[in-house]
PDB file of C-alpha atoms in Angstrom:
ATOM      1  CA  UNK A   1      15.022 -29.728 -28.152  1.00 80.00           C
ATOM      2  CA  UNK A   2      16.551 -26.253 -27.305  1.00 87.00           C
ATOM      3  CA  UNK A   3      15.381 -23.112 -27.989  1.00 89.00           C
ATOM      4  CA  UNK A   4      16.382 -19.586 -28.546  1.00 93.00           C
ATOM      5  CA  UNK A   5      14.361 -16.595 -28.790  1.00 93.00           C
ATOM      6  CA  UNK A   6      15.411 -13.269 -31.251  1.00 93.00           C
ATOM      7  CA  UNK A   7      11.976 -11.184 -31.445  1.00 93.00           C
ATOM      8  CA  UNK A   8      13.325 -10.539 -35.007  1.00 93.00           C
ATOM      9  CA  UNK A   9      12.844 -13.781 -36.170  1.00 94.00           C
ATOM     10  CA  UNK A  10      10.930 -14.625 -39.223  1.00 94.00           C
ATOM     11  CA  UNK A  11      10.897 -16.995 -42.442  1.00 93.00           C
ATOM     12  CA  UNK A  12      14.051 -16.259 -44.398  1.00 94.00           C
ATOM     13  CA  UNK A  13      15.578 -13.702 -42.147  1.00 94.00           C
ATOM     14  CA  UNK A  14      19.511 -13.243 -41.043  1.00 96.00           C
ATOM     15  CA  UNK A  15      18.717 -12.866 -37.808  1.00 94.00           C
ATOM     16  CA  UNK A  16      21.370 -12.111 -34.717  1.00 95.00           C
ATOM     17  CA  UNK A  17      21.482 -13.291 -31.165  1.00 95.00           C
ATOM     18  CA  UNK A  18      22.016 -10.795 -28.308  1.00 93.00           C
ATOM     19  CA  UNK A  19      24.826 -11.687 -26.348  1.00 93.00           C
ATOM     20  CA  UNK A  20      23.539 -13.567 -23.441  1.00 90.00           C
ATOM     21  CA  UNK A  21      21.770 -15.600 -25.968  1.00 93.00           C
ATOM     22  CA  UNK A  22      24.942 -16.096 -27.971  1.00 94.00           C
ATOM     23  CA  UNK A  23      27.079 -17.156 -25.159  1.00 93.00           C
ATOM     24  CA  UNK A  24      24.817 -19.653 -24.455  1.00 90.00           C
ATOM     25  CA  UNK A  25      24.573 -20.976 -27.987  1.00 92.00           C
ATOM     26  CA  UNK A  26      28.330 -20.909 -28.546  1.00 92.00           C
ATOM     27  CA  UNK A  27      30.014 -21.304 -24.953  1.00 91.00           C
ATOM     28  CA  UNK A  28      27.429 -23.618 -23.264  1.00 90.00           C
ATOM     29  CA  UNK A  29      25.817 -25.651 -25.829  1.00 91.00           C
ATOM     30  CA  UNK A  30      28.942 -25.618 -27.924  1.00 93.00           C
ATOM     31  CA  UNK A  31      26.973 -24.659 -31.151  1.00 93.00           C
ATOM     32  CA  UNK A  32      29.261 -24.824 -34.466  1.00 95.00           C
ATOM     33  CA  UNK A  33      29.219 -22.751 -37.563  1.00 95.00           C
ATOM     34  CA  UNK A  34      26.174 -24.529 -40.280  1.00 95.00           C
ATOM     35  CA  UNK A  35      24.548 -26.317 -36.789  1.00 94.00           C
ATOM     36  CA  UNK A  36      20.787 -25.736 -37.311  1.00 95.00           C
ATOM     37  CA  UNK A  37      19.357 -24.778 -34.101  1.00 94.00           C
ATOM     38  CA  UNK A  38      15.449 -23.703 -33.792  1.00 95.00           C
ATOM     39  CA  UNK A  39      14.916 -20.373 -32.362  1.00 95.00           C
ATOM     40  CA  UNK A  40      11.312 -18.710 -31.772  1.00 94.00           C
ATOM     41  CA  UNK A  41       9.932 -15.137 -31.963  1.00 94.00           C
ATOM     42  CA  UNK A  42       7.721 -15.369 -29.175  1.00 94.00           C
ATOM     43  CA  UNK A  43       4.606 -14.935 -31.259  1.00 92.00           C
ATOM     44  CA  UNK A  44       3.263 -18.648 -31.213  1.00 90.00           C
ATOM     45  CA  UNK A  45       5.969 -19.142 -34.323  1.00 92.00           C
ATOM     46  CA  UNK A  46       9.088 -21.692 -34.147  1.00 94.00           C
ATOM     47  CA  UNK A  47      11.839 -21.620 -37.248  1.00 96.00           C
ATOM     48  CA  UNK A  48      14.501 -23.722 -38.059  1.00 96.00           C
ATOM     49  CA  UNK A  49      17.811 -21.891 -38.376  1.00 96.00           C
ATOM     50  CA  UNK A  50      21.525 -22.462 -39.807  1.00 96.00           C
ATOM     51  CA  UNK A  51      24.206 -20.747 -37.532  1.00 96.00           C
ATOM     52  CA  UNK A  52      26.496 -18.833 -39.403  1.00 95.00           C
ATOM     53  CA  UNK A  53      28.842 -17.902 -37.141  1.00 94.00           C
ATOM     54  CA  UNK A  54      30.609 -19.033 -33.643  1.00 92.00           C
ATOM     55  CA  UNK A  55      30.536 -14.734 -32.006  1.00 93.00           C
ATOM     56  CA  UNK A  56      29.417 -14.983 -28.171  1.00 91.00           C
ATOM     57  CA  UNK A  57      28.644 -11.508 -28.606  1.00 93.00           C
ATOM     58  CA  UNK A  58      26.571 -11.654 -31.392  1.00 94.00           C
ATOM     59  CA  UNK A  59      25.751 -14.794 -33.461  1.00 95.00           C
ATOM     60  CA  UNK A  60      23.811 -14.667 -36.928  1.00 96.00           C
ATOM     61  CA  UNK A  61      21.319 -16.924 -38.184  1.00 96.00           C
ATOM     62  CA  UNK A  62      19.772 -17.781 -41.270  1.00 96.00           C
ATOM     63  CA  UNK A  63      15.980 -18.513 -40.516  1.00 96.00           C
ATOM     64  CA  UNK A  64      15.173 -21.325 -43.453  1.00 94.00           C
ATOM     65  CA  UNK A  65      12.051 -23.427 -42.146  1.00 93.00           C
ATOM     66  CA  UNK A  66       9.121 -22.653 -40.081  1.00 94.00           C
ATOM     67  CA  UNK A  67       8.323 -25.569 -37.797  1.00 92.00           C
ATOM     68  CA  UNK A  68       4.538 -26.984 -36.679  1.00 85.00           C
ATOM     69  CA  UNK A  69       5.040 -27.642 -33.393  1.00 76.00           C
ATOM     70  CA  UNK A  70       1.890 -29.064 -30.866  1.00 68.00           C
ATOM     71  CA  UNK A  71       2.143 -26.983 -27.918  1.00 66.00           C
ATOM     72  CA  UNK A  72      -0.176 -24.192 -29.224  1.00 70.00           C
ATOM     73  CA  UNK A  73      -3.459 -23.140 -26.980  1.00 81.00           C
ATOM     74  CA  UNK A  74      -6.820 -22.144 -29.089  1.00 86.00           C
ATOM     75  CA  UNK A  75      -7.731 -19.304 -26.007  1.00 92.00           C
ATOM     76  CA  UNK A  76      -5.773 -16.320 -24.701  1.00 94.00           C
ATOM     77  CA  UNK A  77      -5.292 -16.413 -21.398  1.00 96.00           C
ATOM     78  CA  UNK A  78      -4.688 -12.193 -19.427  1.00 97.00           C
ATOM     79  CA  UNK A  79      -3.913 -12.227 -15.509  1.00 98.00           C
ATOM     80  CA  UNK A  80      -3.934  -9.198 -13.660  1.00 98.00           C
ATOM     81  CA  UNK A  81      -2.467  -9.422 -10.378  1.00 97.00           C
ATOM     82  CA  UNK A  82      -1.525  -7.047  -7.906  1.00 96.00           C
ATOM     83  CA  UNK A  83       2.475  -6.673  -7.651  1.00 95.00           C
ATOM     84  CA  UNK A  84       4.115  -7.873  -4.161  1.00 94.00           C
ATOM     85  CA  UNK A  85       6.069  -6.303  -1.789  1.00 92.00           C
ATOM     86  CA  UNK A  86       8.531  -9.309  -1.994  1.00 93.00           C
ATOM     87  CA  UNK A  87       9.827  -8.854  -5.453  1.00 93.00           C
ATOM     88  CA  UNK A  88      11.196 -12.745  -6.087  1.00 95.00           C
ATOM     89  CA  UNK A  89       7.949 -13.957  -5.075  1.00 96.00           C
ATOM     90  CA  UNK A  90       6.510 -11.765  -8.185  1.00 96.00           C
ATOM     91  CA  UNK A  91       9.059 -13.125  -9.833  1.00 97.00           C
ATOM     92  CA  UNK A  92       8.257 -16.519  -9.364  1.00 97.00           C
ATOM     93  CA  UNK A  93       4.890 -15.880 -10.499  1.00 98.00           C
ATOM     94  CA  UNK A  94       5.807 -14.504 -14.011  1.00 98.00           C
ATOM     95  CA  UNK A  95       8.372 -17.494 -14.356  1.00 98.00           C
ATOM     96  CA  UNK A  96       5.867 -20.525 -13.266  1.00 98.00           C
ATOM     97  CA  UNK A  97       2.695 -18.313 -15.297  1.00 97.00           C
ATOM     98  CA  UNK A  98       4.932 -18.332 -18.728  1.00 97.00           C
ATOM     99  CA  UNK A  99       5.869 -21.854 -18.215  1.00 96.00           C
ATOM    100  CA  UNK A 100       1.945 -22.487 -18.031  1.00 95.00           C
ATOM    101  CA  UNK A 101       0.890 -20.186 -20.555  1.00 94.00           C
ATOM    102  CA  UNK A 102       0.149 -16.926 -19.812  1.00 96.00           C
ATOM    103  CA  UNK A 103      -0.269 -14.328 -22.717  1.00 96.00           C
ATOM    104  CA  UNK A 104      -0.325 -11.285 -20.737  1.00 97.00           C
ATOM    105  CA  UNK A 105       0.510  -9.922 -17.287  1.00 98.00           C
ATOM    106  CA  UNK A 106      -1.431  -6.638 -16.133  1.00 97.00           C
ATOM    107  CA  UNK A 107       0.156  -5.377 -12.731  1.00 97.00           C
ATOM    108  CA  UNK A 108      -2.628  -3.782 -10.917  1.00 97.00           C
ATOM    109  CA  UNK A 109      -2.355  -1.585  -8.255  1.00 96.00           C
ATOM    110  CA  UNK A 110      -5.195  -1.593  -5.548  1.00 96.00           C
ATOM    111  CA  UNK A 111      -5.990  -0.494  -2.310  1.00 94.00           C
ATOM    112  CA  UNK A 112      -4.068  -3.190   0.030  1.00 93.00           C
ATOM    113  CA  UNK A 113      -1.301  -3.208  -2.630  1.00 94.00           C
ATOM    114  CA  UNK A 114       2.264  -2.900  -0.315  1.00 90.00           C
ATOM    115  CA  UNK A 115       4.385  -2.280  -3.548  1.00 85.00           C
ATOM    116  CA  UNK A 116       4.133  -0.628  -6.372  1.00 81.00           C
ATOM    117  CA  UNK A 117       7.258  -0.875  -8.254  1.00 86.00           C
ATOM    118  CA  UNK A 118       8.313  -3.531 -10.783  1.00 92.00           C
ATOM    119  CA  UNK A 119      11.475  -4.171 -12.873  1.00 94.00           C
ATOM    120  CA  UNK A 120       9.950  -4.858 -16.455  1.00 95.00           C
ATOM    121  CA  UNK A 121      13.303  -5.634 -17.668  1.00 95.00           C
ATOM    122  CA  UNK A 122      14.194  -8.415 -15.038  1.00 96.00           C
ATOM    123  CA  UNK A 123      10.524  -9.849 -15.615  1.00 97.00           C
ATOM    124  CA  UNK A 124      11.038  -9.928 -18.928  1.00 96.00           C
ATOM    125  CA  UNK A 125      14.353 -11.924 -18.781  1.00 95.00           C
ATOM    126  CA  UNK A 126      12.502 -14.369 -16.472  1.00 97.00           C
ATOM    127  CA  UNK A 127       9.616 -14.643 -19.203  1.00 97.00           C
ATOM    128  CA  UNK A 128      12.075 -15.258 -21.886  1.00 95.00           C
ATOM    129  CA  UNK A 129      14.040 -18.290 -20.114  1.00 94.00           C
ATOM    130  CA  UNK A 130      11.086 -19.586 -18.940  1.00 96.00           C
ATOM    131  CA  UNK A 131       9.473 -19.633 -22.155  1.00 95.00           C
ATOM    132  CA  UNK A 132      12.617 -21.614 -23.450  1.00 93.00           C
ATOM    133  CA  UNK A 133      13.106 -23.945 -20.498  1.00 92.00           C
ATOM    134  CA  UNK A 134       9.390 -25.258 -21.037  1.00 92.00           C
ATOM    135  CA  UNK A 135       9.098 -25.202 -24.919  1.00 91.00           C
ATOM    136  CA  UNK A 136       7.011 -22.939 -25.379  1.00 91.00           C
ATOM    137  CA  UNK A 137       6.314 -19.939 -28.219  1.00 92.00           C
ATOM    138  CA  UNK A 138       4.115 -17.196 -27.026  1.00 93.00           C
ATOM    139  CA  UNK A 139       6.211 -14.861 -24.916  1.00 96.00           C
ATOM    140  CA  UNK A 140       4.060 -13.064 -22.396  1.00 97.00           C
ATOM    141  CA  UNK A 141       3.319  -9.040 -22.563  1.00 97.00           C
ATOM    142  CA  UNK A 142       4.128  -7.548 -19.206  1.00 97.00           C
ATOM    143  CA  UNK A 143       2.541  -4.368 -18.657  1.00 97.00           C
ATOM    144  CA  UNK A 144       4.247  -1.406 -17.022  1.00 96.00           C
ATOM    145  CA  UNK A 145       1.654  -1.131 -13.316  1.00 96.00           C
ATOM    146  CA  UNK A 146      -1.659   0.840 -13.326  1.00 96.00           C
ATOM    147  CA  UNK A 147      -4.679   1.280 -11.069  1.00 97.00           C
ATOM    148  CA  UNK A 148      -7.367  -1.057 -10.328  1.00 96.00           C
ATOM    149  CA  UNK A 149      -9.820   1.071 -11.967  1.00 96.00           C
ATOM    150  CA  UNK A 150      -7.631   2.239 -15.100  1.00 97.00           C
ATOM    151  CA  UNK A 151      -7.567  -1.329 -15.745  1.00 97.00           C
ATOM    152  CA  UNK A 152     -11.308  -2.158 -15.574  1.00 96.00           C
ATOM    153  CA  UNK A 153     -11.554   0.346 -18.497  1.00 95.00           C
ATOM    154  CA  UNK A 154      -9.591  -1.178 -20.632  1.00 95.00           C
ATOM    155  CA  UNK A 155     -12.286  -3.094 -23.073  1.00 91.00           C
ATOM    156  CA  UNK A 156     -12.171  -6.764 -23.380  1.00 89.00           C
ATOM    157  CA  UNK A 157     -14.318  -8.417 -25.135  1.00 86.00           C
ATOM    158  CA  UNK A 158     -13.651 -12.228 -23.899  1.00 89.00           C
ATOM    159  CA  UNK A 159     -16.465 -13.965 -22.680  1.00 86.00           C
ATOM    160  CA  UNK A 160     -14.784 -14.861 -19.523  1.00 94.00           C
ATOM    161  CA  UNK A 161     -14.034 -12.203 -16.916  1.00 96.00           C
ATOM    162  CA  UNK A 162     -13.339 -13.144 -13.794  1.00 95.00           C
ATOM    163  CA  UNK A 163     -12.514 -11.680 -10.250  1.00 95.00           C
ATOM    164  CA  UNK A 164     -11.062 -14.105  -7.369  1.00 93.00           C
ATOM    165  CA  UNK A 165     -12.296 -12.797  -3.789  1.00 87.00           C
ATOM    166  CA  UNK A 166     -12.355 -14.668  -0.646  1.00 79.00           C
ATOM    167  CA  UNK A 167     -14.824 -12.365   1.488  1.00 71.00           C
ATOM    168  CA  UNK A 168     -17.823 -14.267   0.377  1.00 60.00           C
ATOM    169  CA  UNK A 169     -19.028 -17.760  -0.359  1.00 65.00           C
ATOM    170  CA  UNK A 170     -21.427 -16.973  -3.253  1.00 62.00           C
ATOM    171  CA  UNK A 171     -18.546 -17.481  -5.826  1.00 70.00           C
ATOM    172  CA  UNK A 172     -18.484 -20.786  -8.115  1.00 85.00           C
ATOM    173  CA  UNK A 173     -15.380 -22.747  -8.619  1.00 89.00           C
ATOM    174  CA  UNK A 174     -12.971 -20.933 -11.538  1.00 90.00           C
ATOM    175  CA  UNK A 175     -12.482 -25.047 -12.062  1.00 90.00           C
ATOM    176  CA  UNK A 176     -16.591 -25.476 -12.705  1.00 89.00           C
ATOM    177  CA  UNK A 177     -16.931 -21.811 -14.442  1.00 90.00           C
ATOM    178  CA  UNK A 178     -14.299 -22.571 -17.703  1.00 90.00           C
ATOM    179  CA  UNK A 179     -15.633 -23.197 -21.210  1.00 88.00           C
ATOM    180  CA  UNK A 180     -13.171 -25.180 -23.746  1.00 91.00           C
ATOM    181  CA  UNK A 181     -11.290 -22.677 -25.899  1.00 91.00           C
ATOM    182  CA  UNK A 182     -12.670 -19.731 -24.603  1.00 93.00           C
ATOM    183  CA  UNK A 183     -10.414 -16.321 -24.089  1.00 95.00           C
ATOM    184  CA  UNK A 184     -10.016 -15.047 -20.164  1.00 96.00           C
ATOM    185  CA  UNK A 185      -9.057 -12.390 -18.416  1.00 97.00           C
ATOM    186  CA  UNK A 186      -8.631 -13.015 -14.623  1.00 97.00           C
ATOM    187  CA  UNK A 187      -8.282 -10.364 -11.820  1.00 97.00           C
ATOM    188  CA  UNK A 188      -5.719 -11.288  -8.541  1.00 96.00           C
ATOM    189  CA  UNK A 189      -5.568  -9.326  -5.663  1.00 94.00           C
ATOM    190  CA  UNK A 190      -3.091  -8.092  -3.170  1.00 93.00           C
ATOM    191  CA  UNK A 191      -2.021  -9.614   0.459  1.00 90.00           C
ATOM    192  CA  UNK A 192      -5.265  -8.366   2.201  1.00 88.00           C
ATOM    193  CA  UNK A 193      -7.345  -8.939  -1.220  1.00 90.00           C
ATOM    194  CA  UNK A 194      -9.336  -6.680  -2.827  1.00 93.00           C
ATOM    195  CA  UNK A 195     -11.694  -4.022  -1.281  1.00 93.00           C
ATOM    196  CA  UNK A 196     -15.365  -4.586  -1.455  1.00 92.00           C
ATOM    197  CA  UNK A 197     -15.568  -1.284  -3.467  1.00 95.00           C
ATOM    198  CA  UNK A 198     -12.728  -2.646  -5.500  1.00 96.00           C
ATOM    199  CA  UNK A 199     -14.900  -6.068  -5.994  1.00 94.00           C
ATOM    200  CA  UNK A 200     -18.324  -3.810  -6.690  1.00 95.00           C
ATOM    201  CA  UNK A 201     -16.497  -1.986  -9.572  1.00 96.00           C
ATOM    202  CA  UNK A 202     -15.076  -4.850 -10.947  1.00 95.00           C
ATOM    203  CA  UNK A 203     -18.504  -6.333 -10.997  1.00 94.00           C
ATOM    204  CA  UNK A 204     -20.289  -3.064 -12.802  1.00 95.00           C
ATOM    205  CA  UNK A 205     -17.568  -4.044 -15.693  1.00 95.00           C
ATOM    206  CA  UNK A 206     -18.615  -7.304 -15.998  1.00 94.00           C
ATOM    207  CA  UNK A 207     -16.211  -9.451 -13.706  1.00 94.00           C
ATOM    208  CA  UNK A 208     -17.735 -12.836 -12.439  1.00 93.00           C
ATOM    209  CA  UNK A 209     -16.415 -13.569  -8.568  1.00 93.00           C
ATOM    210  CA  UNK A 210     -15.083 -16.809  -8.596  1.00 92.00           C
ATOM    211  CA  UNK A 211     -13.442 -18.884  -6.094  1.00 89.00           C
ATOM    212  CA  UNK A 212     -10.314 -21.134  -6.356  1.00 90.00           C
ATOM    213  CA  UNK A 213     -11.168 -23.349  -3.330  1.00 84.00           C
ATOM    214  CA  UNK A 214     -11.785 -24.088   0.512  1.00 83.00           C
ATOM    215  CA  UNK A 215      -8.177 -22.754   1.424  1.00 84.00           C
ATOM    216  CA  UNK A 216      -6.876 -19.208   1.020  1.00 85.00           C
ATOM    217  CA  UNK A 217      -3.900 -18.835  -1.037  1.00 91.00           C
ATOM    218  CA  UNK A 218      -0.533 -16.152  -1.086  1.00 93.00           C
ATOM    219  CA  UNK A 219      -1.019 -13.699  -4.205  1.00 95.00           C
ATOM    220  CA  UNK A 220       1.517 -15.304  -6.451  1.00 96.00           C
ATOM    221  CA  UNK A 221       0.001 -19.102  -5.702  1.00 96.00           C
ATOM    222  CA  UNK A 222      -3.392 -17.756  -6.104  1.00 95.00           C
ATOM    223  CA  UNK A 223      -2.118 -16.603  -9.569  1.00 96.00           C
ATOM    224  CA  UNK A 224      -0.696 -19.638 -10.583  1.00 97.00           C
ATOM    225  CA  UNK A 225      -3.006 -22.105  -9.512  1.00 96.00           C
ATOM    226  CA  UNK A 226      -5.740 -19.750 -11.602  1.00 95.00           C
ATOM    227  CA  UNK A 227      -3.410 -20.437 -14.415  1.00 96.00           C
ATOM    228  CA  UNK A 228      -3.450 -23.964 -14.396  1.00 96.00           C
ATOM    229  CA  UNK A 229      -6.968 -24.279 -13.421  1.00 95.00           C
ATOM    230  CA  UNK A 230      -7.201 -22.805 -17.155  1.00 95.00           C
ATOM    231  CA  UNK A 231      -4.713 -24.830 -18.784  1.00 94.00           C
ATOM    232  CA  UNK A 232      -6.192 -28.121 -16.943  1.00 93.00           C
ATOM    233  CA  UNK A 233      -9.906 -26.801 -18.471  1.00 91.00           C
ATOM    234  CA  UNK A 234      -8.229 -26.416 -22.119  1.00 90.00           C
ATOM    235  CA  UNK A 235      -6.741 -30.203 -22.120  1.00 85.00           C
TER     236      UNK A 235
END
């Protein structure tokens, strides 16, 4: 199965591809005119759709059918995570984190953060074919950066909050911490991790230390193991 992703798209809609999507339906896949092709929103919803056209600029769509479709999670799953100061190894963690099943990315900026700038646009791109590649329907939220602490006052009310350190062995395993269908928000830190003040205010909000093993992981692997430590819990 192949998808394609219009944020427009709903039941019963003419909906039109943006270009890089249409080339793709018409010049790579070789779509033709009254080929139905399914195409998500990103919002957890899948649609069958007839293609009325062949433009590689800009092909339209009639949205006829919504689909049921199995790979749908019963828990939202947040990661904030500082950003790096190699920018494809951020990238690779938004990619490999949507094609898990991530619902939203918070860039956080701490005190041993190297980098503070992102490219939302070129993230988002990556979010959007990865979504596709692995079938999935929820297309992550990523956040423009803020602080550390402009963060922790955002109110959550999930009943997992979690912060992964590696200065201390009181933590439990994020593995033995995870209840079945249960929404999470998890804190990453930078290269250097986060600063024991950092870890003490995260705590005052409610943030559980956890640990992700014996070995001490890179930012980005750190952030997707945490992710699939989640998905693996929700199986």
């Amino acid at each position: 199965m192949q998808f394609f992703f219009s944020e427009n798209a709903t039941l019963n809609a003419i909906v039109y591809l943006d270009k890089d999507e249409s080339k793709h339906c018409v010049k790579s896949l070789r779509k033709k005119t009254e080929d139905t092709i399914h195409i998500t929103n990103g919002e957890g919803q899948l649609f069958e759709a007839v293609l009325m056209n062949e433009d590689m600029n800009r092909c339209m769509l009639e949205v006829n059918k919504e689909v049921d479709f199995p790979f749908f999670k019963k828990y939202k799953l947040i990661v904030a995570i500082s950003p790096l100061k190699n920018p494809d190894r951020f990238e690779w963690f938004i990619e490999k984190a949507t094609e898990i099943g991530v619902d939203e990315v918070f860039p956080i900026i701490c005190e041993h953060t190297e980098k503070s700038g992102i490219k939302i646009d070129r993230l988002n791109r990556i979010a959007v074919s990865a979504m596709k590649q692995s079938l999935k329907t929820v297309l992550p939220k990523i956040h423009s950066p803020l602080k550390l602490n402009d963060f922790l006052n955002i109110d959550f009310n999930f009943e997992h909050k979690f912060i992964a350190w590696c200065e201390t062995d009181k933590q439990v395993l994020l593995k033995n911490s995870i209840l079945k269908n249960k929404d999470i928000v998890l804190l990453i830190g930078p290269e250097g991790d986060f600063s024991e003040s950092e870890v003490k205010d995260s705590i005052q909000k409610g943030f559980v230390p956890i640990s992700l093993g014996n070995s001490r992981f890179r930012t980005e692997t750190a952030g997707v193991l945490a992710c699939h430590t989640v998905f693996e819990a929700n199986q």
